[in-house]
Short mmCIF file of N, CA and C in Angstrom, two decimals:
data_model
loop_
_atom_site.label_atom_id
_atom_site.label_comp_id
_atom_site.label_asym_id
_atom_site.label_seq_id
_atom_site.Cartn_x
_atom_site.Cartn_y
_atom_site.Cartn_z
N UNK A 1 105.92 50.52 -30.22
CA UNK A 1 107.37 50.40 -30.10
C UNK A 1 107.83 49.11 -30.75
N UNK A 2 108.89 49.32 -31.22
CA UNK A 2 109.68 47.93 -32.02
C UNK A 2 110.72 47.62 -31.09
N UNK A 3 111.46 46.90 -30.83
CA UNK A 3 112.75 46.30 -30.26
C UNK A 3 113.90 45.60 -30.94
N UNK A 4 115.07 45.70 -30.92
CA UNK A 4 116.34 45.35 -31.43
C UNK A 4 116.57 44.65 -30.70
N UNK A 5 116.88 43.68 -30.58
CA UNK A 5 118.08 42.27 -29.94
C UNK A 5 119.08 42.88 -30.44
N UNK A 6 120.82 42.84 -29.83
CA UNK A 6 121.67 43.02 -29.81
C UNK A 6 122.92 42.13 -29.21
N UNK A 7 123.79 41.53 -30.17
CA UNK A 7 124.65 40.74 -28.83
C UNK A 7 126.02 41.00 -29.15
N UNK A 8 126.26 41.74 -27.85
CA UNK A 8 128.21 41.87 -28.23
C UNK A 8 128.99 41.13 -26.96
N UNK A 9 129.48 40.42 -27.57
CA UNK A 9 130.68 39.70 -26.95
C UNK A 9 129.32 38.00 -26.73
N UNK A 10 129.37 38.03 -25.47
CA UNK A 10 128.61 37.15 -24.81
C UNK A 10 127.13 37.69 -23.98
N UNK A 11 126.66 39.30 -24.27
CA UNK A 11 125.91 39.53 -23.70
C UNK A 11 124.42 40.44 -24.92
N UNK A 12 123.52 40.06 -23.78
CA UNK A 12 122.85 40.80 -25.24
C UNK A 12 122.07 42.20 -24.61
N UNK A 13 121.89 42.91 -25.91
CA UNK A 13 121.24 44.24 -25.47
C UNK A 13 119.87 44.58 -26.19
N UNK A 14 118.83 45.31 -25.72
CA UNK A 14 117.78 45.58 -25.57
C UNK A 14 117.02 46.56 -26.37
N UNK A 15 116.85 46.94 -27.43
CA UNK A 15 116.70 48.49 -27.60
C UNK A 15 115.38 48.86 -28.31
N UNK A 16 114.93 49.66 -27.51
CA UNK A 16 113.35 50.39 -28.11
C UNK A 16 113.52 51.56 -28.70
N UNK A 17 112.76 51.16 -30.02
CA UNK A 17 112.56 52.53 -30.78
C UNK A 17 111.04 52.68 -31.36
N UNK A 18 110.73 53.49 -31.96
CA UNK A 18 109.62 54.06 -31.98
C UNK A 18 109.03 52.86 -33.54
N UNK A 19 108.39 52.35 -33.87
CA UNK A 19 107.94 51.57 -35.63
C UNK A 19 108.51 52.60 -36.64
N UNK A 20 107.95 53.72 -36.18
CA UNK A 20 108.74 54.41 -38.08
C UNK A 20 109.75 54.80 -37.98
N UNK A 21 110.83 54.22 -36.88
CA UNK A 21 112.50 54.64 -36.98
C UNK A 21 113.01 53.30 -36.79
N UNK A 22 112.55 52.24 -36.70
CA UNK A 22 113.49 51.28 -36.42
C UNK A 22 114.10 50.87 -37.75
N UNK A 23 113.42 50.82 -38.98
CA UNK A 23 114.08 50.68 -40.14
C UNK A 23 115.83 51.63 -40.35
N UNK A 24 115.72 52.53 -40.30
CA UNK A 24 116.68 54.02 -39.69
C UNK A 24 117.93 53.17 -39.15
N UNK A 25 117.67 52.73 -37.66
CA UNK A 25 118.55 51.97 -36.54
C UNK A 25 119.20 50.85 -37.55
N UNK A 26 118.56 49.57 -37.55
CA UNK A 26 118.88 48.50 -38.18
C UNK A 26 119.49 49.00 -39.92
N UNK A 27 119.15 50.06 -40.49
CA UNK A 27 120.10 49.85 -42.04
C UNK A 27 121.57 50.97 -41.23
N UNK A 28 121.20 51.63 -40.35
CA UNK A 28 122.66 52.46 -39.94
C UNK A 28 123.66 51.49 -38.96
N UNK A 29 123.10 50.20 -38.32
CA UNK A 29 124.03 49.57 -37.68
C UNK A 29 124.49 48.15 -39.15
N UNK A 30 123.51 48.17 -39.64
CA UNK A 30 124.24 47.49 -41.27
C UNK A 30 125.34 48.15 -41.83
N UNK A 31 125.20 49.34 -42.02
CA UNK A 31 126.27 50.53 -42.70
C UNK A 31 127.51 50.47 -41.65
N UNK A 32 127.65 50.44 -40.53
CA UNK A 32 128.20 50.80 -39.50
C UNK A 32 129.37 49.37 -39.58
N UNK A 33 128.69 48.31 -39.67
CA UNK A 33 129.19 47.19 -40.07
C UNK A 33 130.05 47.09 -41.10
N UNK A 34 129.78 47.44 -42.15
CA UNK A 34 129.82 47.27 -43.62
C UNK A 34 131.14 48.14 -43.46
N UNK A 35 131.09 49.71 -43.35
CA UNK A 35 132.53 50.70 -42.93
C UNK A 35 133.57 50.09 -41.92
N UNK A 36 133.10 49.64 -40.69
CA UNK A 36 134.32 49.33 -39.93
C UNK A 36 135.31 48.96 -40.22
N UNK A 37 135.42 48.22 -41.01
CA UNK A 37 136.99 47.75 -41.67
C UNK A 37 137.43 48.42 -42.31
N UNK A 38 137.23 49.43 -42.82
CA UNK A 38 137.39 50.47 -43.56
C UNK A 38 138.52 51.60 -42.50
N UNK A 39 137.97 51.29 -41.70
CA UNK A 39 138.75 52.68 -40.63
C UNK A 39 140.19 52.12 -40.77
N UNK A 40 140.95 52.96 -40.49
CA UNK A 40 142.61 52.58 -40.53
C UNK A 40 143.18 52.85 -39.25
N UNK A 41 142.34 52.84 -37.74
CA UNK A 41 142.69 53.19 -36.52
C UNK A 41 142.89 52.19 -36.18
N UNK A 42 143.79 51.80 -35.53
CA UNK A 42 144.10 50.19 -34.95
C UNK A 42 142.95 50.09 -33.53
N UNK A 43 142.02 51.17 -32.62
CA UNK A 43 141.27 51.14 -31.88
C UNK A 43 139.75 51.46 -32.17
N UNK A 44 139.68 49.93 -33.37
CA UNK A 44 138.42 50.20 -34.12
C UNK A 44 136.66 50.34 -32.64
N UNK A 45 135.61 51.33 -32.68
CA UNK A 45 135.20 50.65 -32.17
C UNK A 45 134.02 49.39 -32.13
N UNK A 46 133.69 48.78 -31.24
CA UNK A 46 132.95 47.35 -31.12
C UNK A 46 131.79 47.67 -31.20
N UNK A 47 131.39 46.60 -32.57
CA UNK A 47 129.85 47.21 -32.92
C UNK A 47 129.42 45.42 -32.50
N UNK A 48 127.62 45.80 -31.78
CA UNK A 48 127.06 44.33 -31.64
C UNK A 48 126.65 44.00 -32.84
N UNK A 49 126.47 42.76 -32.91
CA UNK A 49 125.48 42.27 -34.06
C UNK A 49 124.15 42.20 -33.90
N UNK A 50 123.74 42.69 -34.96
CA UNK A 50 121.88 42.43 -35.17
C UNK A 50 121.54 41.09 -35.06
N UNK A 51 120.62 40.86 -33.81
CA UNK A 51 120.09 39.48 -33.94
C UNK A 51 118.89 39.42 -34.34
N UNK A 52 117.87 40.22 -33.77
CA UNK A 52 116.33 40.43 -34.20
C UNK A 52 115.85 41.75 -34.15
N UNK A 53 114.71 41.72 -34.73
CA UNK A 53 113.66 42.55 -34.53
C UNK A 53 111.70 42.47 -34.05
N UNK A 54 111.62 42.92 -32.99
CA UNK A 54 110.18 42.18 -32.98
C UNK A 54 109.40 43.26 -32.34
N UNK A 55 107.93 43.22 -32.42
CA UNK A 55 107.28 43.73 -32.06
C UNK A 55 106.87 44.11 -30.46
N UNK A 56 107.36 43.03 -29.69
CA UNK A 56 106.83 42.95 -28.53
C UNK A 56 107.95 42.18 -27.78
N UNK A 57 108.17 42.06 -26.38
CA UNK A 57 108.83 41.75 -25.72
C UNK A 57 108.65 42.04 -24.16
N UNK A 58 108.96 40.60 -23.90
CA UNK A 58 108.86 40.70 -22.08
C UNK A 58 109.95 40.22 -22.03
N UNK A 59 111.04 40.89 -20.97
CA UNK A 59 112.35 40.44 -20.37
C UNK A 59 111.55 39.45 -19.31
N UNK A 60 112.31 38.11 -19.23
CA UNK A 60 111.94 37.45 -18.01
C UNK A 60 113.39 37.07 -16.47
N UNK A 61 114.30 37.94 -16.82
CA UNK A 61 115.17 38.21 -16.32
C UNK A 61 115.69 39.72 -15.51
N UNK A 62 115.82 39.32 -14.11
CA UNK A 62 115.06 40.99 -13.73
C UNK A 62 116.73 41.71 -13.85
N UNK A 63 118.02 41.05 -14.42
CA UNK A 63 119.10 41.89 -14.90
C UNK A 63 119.41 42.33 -16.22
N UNK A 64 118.48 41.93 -17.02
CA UNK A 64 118.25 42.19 -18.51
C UNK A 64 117.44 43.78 -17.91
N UNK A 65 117.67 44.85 -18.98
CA UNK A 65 117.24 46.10 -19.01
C UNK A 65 116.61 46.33 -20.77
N UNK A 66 116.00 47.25 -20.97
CA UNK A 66 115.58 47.54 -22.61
C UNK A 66 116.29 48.98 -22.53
N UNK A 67 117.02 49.08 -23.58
CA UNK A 67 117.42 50.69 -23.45
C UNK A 67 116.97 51.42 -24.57
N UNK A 68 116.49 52.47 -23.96
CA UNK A 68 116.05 53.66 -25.05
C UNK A 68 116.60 53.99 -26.19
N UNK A 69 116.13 53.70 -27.45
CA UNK A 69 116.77 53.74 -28.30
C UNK A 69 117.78 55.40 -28.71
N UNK A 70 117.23 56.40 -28.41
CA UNK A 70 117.50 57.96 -28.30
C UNK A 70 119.30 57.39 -27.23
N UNK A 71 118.93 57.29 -26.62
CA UNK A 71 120.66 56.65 -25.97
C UNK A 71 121.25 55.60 -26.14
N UNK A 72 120.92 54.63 -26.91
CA UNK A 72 121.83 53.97 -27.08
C UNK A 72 122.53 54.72 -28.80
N UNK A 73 121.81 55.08 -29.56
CA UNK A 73 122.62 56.43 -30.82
C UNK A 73 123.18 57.96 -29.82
N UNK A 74 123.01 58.03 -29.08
CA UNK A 74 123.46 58.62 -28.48
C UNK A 74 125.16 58.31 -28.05
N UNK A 75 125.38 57.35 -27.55
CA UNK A 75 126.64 56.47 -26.91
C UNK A 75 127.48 56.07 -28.31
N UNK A 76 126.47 55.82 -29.64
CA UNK A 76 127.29 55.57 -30.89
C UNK A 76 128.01 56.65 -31.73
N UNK A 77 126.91 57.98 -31.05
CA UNK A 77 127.34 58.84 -31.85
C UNK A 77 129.26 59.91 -30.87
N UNK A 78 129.05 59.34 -29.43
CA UNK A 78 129.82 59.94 -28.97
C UNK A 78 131.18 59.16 -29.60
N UNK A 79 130.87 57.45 -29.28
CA UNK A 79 131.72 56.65 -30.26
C UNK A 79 132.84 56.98 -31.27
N UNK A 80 131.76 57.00 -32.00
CA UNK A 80 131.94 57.85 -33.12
C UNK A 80 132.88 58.98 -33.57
N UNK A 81 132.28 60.06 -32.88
CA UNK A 81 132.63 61.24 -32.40
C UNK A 81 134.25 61.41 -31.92
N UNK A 82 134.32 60.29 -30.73
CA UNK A 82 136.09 60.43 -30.58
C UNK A 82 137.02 59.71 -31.58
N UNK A 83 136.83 59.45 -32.38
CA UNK A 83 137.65 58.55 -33.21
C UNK A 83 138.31 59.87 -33.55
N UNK A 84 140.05 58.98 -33.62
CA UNK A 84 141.08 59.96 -34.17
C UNK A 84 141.59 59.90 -35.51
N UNK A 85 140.91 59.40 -36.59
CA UNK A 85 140.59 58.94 -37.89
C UNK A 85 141.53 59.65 -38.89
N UNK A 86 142.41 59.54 -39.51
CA UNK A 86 142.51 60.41 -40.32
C UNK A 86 142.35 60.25 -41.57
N UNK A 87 142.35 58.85 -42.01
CA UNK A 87 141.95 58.64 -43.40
C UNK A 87 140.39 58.16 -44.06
N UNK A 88 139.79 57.36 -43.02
CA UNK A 88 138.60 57.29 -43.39
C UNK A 88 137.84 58.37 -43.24
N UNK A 89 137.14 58.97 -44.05
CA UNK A 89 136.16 59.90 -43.99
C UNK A 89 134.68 59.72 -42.94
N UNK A 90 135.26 59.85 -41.83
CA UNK A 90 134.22 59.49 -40.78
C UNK A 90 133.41 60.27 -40.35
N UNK A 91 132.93 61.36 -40.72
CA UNK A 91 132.04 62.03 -40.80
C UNK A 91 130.78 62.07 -41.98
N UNK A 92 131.04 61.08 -42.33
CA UNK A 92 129.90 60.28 -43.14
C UNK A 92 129.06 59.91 -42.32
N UNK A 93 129.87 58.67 -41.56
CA UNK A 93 129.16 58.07 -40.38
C UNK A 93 128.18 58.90 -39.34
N UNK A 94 129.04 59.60 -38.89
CA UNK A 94 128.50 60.42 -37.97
C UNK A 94 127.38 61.24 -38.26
N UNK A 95 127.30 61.93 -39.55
CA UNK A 95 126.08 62.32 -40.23
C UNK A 95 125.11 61.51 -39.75
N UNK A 96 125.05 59.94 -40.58
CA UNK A 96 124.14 59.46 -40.34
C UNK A 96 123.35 58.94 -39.25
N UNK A 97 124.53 58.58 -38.03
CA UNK A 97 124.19 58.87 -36.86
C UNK A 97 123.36 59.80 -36.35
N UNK A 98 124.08 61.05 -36.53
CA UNK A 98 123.27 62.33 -35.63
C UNK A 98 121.79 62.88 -36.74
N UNK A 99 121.92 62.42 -37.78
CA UNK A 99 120.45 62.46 -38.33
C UNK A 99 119.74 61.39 -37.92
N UNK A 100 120.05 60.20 -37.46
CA UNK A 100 118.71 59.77 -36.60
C UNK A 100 118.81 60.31 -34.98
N UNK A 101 119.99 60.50 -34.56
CA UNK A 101 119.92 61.14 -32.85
C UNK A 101 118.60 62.33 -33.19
N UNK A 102 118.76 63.21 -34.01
CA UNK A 102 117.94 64.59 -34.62
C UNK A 102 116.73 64.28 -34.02
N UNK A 103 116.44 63.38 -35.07
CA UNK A 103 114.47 62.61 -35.13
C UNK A 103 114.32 62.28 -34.12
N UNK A 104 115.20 61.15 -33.58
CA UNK A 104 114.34 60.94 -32.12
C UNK A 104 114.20 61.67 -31.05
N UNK A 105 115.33 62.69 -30.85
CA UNK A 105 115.70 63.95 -30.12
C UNK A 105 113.77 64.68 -30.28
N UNK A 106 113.61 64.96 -31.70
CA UNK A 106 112.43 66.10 -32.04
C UNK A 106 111.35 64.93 -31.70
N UNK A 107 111.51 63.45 -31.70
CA UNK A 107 110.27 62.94 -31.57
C UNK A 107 109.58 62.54 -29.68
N UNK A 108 110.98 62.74 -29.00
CA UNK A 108 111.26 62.92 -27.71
C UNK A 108 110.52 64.23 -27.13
N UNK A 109 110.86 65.14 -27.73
CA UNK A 109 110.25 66.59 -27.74
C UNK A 109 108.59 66.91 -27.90
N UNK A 110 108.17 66.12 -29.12
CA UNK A 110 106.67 66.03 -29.42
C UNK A 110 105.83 65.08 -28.31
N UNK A 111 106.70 64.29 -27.77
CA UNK A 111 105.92 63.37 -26.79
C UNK A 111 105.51 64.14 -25.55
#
């Protein structure tokens, strides 16, 4: 398993994904970045920033959690999903979203 550091606002988040998808995660929350300003909805939504990536990790804080990476694209793709968009072509996004929800969904399945 690989792990994402995440920090939005003042807090940070946790996220495990499998080694041959974390590349996947980290260039779709780059992209995700890169579009947001792009949207023309005045209720853009709040993406964290990438802080790291590492191999290994011990929380030493017993209110810190690691979240499954399969749900936390899950929660982006619902995100996503409600936007009332009409000019950005946001089903780009969402593609790329729900093609990694897909993989980890089928790699969830094989386990």
């Amino acid at each position: 398993m690989r792990y994402l550091l995440l920090q939005e606002g003042t807090g940070l988040q946790f996220i495990s994904l499998p080694e041959s998808h974390m590349y996947q995660l980290v260039a779709l929350m780059k992209r995700l970045h890169k579009e947001i300003d792009k949207l023309t909805i005045a209720d853009r939504p709040l993406l964290p920033e990438v802080v790291a990536e590492c191999g290994e990790l011990e929380l030493l804080k017993s209110e810190l959690a690691i979240k499954d990476g399969l749900d936390y694209v899950s929660s982006l793709e619902r995100r996503f999903a409600s936007l009332q968009e009409s000019e950005y072509p946001v089903i780009s996004l969402l593609t790329e979203i729900r093609a990694l929800q897909a993989q980890l969904e089928y790699l969830q399945e094989e386990e």
